[in-house]
């Protein structure tokens, strides 16, 4: 199995970052402006990009420390069976967000695209918390011309 | 073995991108401003960041298509034995750069950091070619506060 891994350090408390990962309002500051359903374990979050987009089932929440989602539904097809994990760790002057999107069946061009795009969105999370100016879709940085 | 994968689409010819991956002048527009040694297969390129940094042996060059480097020397330790591969592919209105940094012994926090940082530098490569304003070190985007 293959995984995408990223790590950013944010000048914000784990409480603030956890909020940005577990509420519709928080998630919409950095990933996409169209998000519904965030809540407790068992919730299904619908992330939409121009109408389409993935759903995730919230499978683990440890306040201010861990957020785990299981991909839910049938699209995008390459994401079926994949899992997303955010782990927060405070170190002296910042909180590190360790991200993984794991259980990919193969290392494809699409996986490579998603890897770059996740970096863009994690930097958007960093900006949302540090400057109040995240870049959620449709204002996200383009990584290609499609 | 674990790998970092990325993919960006650039509005530039494969010839221009290949130049930016195979010459000191080109590499210094997007990764770090202190680069020496780029050349044919067998060259050792020294990438420096405030004095320290990795060396890479050029192991494969296929003009306007493939650039492969083998990590050389003893630092950073986690990079020993790793390989970097750039593959260029033209599609209608852009050239895709498929990047991998492979053969990592383990999926560490440092690997996750490098994954995010490679995305930043590949977007710097894209900007360097499309706008003439790359962000090589020391003007690169910070992903943490270290």
Tab-separated table of C-alpha atoms in Angstrom:
chain	number	residue	atom	x	y	z
A	1	UNK	CA	0.000	0.000	0.000
A	2	UNK	CA	1.164	3.519	-0.781
A	3	UNK	CA	0.709	6.736	1.149
A	4	UNK	CA	0.950	10.482	0.805
A	5	UNK	CA	2.670	12.152	3.774
A	6	UNK	CA	3.050	15.806	4.668
A	7	UNK	CA	4.060	17.897	7.678
A	8	UNK	CA	3.589	21.604	8.362
A	9	UNK	CA	4.284	23.691	11.470
A	10	UNK	CA	1.622	26.249	12.355
A	11	UNK	CA	1.752	29.137	14.813
A	12	UNK	CA	-1.622	28.312	16.360
A	13	UNK	CA	-2.848	26.278	19.309
A	14	UNK	CA	-3.848	22.636	18.800
A	15	UNK	CA	-7.362	23.685	19.895
A	16	UNK	CA	-7.658	26.140	16.978
A	17	UNK	CA	-6.250	23.645	14.477
A	18	UNK	CA	-8.540	20.871	15.754
A	19	UNK	CA	-11.493	23.224	15.229
A	20	UNK	CA	-10.343	23.806	11.625
A	21	UNK	CA	-10.317	20.031	11.042
A	22	UNK	CA	-13.599	19.057	12.706
A	23	UNK	CA	-16.242	21.669	11.858
A	24	UNK	CA	-17.869	22.737	8.584
A	25	UNK	CA	-16.880	26.348	9.272
A	26	UNK	CA	-13.273	25.432	10.049
A	27	UNK	CA	-12.796	23.032	7.127
A	28	UNK	CA	-14.251	25.599	4.718
A	29	UNK	CA	-11.482	28.074	5.587
A	30	UNK	CA	-8.854	25.959	3.850
A	31	UNK	CA	-10.051	22.984	1.719
A	32	UNK	CA	-13.246	23.896	-0.126
A	33	UNK	CA	-15.922	26.471	0.534
A	34	UNK	CA	-18.673	23.828	0.172
A	35	UNK	CA	-18.593	21.448	3.145
A	36	UNK	CA	-21.425	19.882	5.120
A	37	UNK	CA	-21.800	17.175	7.731
A	38	UNK	CA	-18.723	17.551	9.970
A	39	UNK	CA	-19.386	16.299	13.502
A	40	UNK	CA	-18.712	13.452	15.909
A	41	UNK	CA	-17.368	10.007	15.075
A	42	UNK	CA	-19.860	8.431	12.654
A	43	UNK	CA	-20.544	11.687	10.802
A	44	UNK	CA	-20.181	11.727	7.031
A	45	UNK	CA	-18.569	14.902	5.722
A	46	UNK	CA	-19.405	15.911	2.145
A	47	UNK	CA	-16.632	17.890	0.483
A	48	UNK	CA	-17.788	19.468	-2.780
A	49	UNK	CA	-15.841	21.074	-5.623
A	50	UNK	CA	-18.182	22.528	-8.261
A	51	UNK	CA	-20.878	20.058	-7.223
A	52	UNK	CA	-18.821	16.851	-7.112
A	53	UNK	CA	-16.368	15.607	-4.537
A	54	UNK	CA	-15.557	12.979	-1.951
A	55	UNK	CA	-17.330	11.972	1.251
A	56	UNK	CA	-15.470	10.947	4.382
A	57	UNK	CA	-16.702	9.057	7.428
A	58	UNK	CA	-15.236	10.383	10.679
A	59	UNK	CA	-13.739	7.305	12.372
A	60	UNK	CA	-11.607	8.721	15.196
A	61	UNK	CA	-11.454	11.973	17.112
A	62	UNK	CA	-9.086	12.634	19.981
A	63	UNK	CA	-9.580	16.297	20.907
A	64	UNK	CA	-6.657	18.519	19.901
A	65	UNK	CA	-4.602	15.477	18.885
A	66	UNK	CA	-6.024	13.137	16.258
A	67	UNK	CA	-8.571	13.274	13.414
A	68	UNK	CA	-9.134	10.197	11.282
A	69	UNK	CA	-11.442	9.806	8.287
A	70	UNK	CA	-12.306	6.807	6.140
A	71	UNK	CA	-13.202	7.477	2.529
A	72	UNK	CA	-16.912	6.816	1.961
A	73	UNK	CA	-18.896	6.225	-1.237
A	74	UNK	CA	-17.664	5.638	-4.769
A	75	UNK	CA	-15.679	8.628	-5.924
A	76	UNK	CA	-13.044	9.408	-6.792
A	77	UNK	CA	-12.566	5.719	-7.569
A	78	UNK	CA	-8.844	5.700	-6.676
A	79	UNK	CA	-9.735	6.952	-3.178
A	80	UNK	CA	-11.951	3.962	-2.315
A	81	UNK	CA	-10.526	2.276	0.780
A	82	UNK	CA	-8.184	5.158	1.572
A	83	UNK	CA	-7.868	6.846	4.940
A	84	UNK	CA	-6.892	10.323	6.013
A	85	UNK	CA	-5.151	11.010	9.312
A	86	UNK	CA	-4.222	14.324	10.939
A	87	UNK	CA	-2.017	14.197	14.037
A	88	UNK	CA	-1.255	17.337	16.022
A	89	UNK	CA	1.860	17.758	18.112
A	90	UNK	CA	2.946	20.859	19.996
A	91	UNK	CA	6.616	21.795	19.926
A	92	UNK	CA	7.925	24.951	21.628
A	93	UNK	CA	6.776	27.687	19.248
A	94	UNK	CA	4.359	25.903	16.919
A	95	UNK	CA	1.944	23.011	16.441
A	96	UNK	CA	2.954	20.425	13.872
A	97	UNK	CA	0.287	18.864	11.688
A	98	UNK	CA	1.333	15.441	10.442
A	99	UNK	CA	-0.914	14.394	7.569
A	100	UNK	CA	-1.265	11.116	5.760
A	101	UNK	CA	-3.586	9.857	3.018
A	102	UNK	CA	-2.908	6.132	3.042
A	103	UNK	CA	-3.985	2.774	1.592
A	104	UNK	CA	-3.672	3.742	-2.072
A	105	UNK	CA	-3.715	0.650	-4.273
A	106	UNK	CA	-1.140	2.051	-6.679
A	107	UNK	CA	1.293	4.903	-7.211
A	108	UNK	CA	-0.392	6.610	-10.153
A	109	UNK	CA	-0.167	10.018	-11.809
A	110	UNK	CA	-3.409	10.828	-9.998
A	111	UNK	CA	-1.856	9.924	-6.648
A	112	UNK	CA	1.128	12.171	-7.445
A	113	UNK	CA	-1.296	14.980	-8.372
A	114	UNK	CA	-3.158	14.529	-5.072
A	115	UNK	CA	0.129	14.576	-3.160
A	116	UNK	CA	1.034	17.997	-4.561
A	117	UNK	CA	-2.516	19.257	-4.081
A	118	UNK	CA	-2.608	18.139	-0.425
A	119	UNK	CA	0.560	20.190	0.168
A	120	UNK	CA	-1.220	23.202	-1.315
A	121	UNK	CA	-4.223	22.706	0.964
A	122	UNK	CA	-2.106	22.143	4.084
A	123	UNK	CA	-0.316	25.431	3.370
A	124	UNK	CA	-3.798	26.931	2.967
A	125	UNK	CA	-4.661	25.549	6.447
A	126	UNK	CA	-1.463	27.161	7.770
A	127	UNK	CA	-2.359	30.518	6.182
A	128	UNK	CA	-5.986	30.315	7.361
A	129	UNK	CA	-4.832	29.960	10.961
A	130	UNK	CA	-1.875	32.353	10.890
A	131	UNK	CA	-3.200	35.147	8.662
A	132	UNK	CA	-6.962	34.519	8.383
A	133	UNK	CA	-6.419	34.149	4.629
A	134	UNK	CA	-6.653	30.515	3.632
A	135	UNK	CA	-7.133	29.580	-0.008
A	136	UNK	CA	-9.966	27.041	-0.090
A	137	UNK	CA	-11.354	25.936	-3.459
A	138	UNK	CA	-12.179	27.771	-5.733
A	139	UNK	CA	-9.384	30.147	-4.660
A	140	UNK	CA	-6.764	27.392	-4.312
A	141	UNK	CA	-3.371	27.543	-6.004
A	142	UNK	CA	-3.413	25.784	-9.388
A	143	UNK	CA	-0.810	23.069	-9.843
A	144	UNK	CA	-1.613	22.504	-13.527
A	145	UNK	CA	-3.733	23.864	-16.394
A	146	UNK	CA	-6.628	21.414	-16.475
B	1	UNK	CA	10.596	1.209	0.434
B	2	UNK	CA	8.707	4.473	0.571
B	3	UNK	CA	8.502	7.298	-1.926
B	4	UNK	CA	7.460	10.899	-2.296
B	5	UNK	CA	5.496	11.587	-5.481
B	6	UNK	CA	4.356	14.847	-7.031
B	7	UNK	CA	2.985	16.071	-10.352
B	8	UNK	CA	2.660	19.588	-11.728
B	9	UNK	CA	1.597	20.867	-15.140
B	10	UNK	CA	3.665	23.719	-16.546
B	11	UNK	CA	2.976	26.010	-19.503
B	12	UNK	CA	6.478	25.637	-20.930
B	13	UNK	CA	8.172	23.428	-23.481
B	14	UNK	CA	9.911	20.241	-22.321
B	15	UNK	CA	13.132	21.798	-23.664
B	16	UNK	CA	12.843	24.744	-21.250
B	17	UNK	CA	11.955	22.516	-18.316
B	18	UNK	CA	14.805	20.114	-19.091
B	19	UNK	CA	17.172	23.098	-19.070
B	20	UNK	CA	15.863	24.082	-15.627
B	21	UNK	CA	16.638	20.563	-14.351
B	22	UNK	CA	20.065	20.010	-15.870
B	23	UNK	CA	22.079	23.239	-15.577
B	24	UNK	CA	23.373	25.213	-12.588
B	25	UNK	CA	21.657	28.349	-13.910
B	26	UNK	CA	18.338	26.549	-14.419
B	27	UNK	CA	18.331	24.693	-11.097
B	28	UNK	CA	19.145	27.912	-9.236
B	29	UNK	CA	15.940	29.548	-10.497
B	30	UNK	CA	13.779	27.264	-8.347
B	31	UNK	CA	15.542	25.071	-5.724
B	32	UNK	CA	18.442	26.971	-4.149
B	33	UNK	CA	20.522	29.889	-5.328
B	34	UNK	CA	23.763	27.997	-4.541
B	35	UNK	CA	24.255	25.149	-7.013
B	36	UNK	CA	27.376	23.884	-8.733
B	37	UNK	CA	28.368	20.880	-10.799
B	38	UNK	CA	25.350	20.171	-13.020
B	39	UNK	CA	26.324	18.450	-16.248
B	40	UNK	CA	26.337	15.141	-18.063
B	41	UNK	CA	25.747	11.691	-16.595
B	42	UNK	CA	28.448	11.173	-13.972
B	43	UNK	CA	28.396	14.790	-12.765
B	44	UNK	CA	27.944	15.445	-9.061
B	45	UNK	CA	25.671	18.383	-8.336
B	46	UNK	CA	26.187	20.191	-5.035
B	47	UNK	CA	23.028	21.829	-3.711
B	48	UNK	CA	23.759	24.180	-0.807
B	49	UNK	CA	21.467	25.821	1.719
B	50	UNK	CA	23.382	28.206	4.001
B	51	UNK	CA	26.546	26.233	3.385
B	52	UNK	CA	25.230	22.678	3.913
B	53	UNK	CA	23.156	20.485	1.657
B	54	UNK	CA	22.983	17.328	-0.383
B	55	UNK	CA	24.988	16.157	-3.370
B	56	UNK	CA	23.461	14.177	-6.218
B	57	UNK	CA	25.130	12.070	-8.884
B	58	UNK	CA	23.496	12.421	-12.304
B	59	UNK	CA	22.720	8.824	-13.364
B	60	UNK	CA	20.392	9.208	-16.353
B	61	UNK	CA	19.597	11.944	-18.853
B	62	UNK	CA	17.184	11.541	-21.729
B	63	UNK	CA	16.911	14.978	-23.340
B	64	UNK	CA	13.568	16.678	-22.702
B	65	UNK	CA	12.180	13.516	-21.082
B	66	UNK	CA	14.013	12.057	-18.094
B	67	UNK	CA	16.409	13.262	-15.398
B	68	UNK	CA	17.580	10.833	-12.729
B	69	UNK	CA	19.864	11.516	-9.764
B	70	UNK	CA	21.296	9.218	-7.120
B	71	UNK	CA	21.948	10.722	-3.701
B	72	UNK	CA	25.697	10.982	-3.097
B	73	UNK	CA	27.688	11.427	0.102
B	74	UNK	CA	26.553	11.250	3.721
B	75	UNK	CA	23.952	13.907	4.324
B	76	UNK	CA	21.184	14.265	5.097
B	77	UNK	CA	21.491	10.761	6.552
B	78	UNK	CA	17.889	9.795	5.757
B	79	UNK	CA	18.560	10.533	2.068
B	80	UNK	CA	21.376	7.989	1.732
B	81	UNK	CA	20.408	5.484	-0.964
B	82	UNK	CA	17.527	7.588	-2.234
B	83	UNK	CA	16.924	8.533	-5.843
B	84	UNK	CA	15.249	11.457	-7.545
B	85	UNK	CA	13.478	11.132	-10.863
B	86	UNK	CA	11.895	13.803	-13.070
B	87	UNK	CA	9.831	12.631	-16.049
B	88	UNK	CA	8.454	15.111	-18.567
B	89	UNK	CA	5.366	14.458	-20.623
B	90	UNK	CA	3.685	16.857	-23.037
B	91	UNK	CA	-0.110	16.982	-23.070
B	92	UNK	CA	-2.009	19.416	-25.296
B	93	UNK	CA	-1.508	22.738	-23.496
B	94	UNK	CA	1.168	21.954	-20.914
B	95	UNK	CA	4.136	19.794	-19.952
B	96	UNK	CA	3.648	17.575	-16.932
B	97	UNK	CA	6.541	17.052	-14.552
B	98	UNK	CA	6.213	13.774	-12.677
B	99	UNK	CA	8.570	13.798	-9.704
B	100	UNK	CA	9.592	11.060	-7.317
B	101	UNK	CA	12.068	10.863	-4.450
B	102	UNK	CA	12.200	7.140	-3.752
B	103	UNK	CA	13.932	4.419	-1.709
B	104	UNK	CA	13.356	5.970	1.704
B	105	UNK	CA	14.021	3.422	4.449
B	106	UNK	CA	11.150	4.651	6.584
B	107	UNK	CA	8.161	6.973	6.619
B	108	UNK	CA	9.394	9.508	9.173
B	109	UNK	CA	8.406	13.029	10.175
B	110	UNK	CA	11.424	14.168	8.168
B	111	UNK	CA	10.172	12.350	5.068
B	112	UNK	CA	6.757	14.018	5.507
B	113	UNK	CA	8.511	17.400	5.850
B	114	UNK	CA	10.494	16.753	2.658
B	115	UNK	CA	7.316	15.734	0.826
B	116	UNK	CA	5.675	19.086	1.587
B	117	UNK	CA	8.878	20.957	0.821
B	118	UNK	CA	9.274	19.227	-2.568
B	119	UNK	CA	5.759	20.415	-3.470
B	120	UNK	CA	6.822	23.965	-2.610
B	121	UNK	CA	9.913	23.709	-4.819
B	122	UNK	CA	8.026	22.123	-7.738
B	123	UNK	CA	5.567	25.025	-7.612
B	124	UNK	CA	8.635	27.290	-7.574
B	125	UNK	CA	9.832	25.495	-10.741
B	126	UNK	CA	6.403	26.118	-12.288
B	127	UNK	CA	6.534	29.823	-11.362
B	128	UNK	CA	10.123	30.183	-12.548
B	129	UNK	CA	9.148	28.921	-15.999
B	130	UNK	CA	5.752	30.596	-16.313
B	131	UNK	CA	6.393	33.969	-14.682
B	132	UNK	CA	10.195	34.226	-14.362
B	133	UNK	CA	9.676	34.460	-10.589
B	134	UNK	CA	10.636	31.208	-8.942
B	135	UNK	CA	11.265	31.114	-5.207
B	136	UNK	CA	14.565	29.282	-4.714
B	137	UNK	CA	16.099	29.132	-1.221
B	138	UNK	CA	16.450	31.498	0.664
B	139	UNK	CA	13.231	32.980	-0.764
B	140	UNK	CA	11.284	29.715	-0.553
B	141	UNK	CA	7.896	29.463	1.144
B	142	UNK	CA	8.252	28.414	4.803
B	143	UNK	CA	6.277	25.342	5.803
B	144	UNK	CA	7.103	25.643	9.508
B	145	UNK	CA	8.826	27.927	12.022
B	146	UNK	CA	12.159	26.185	12.520
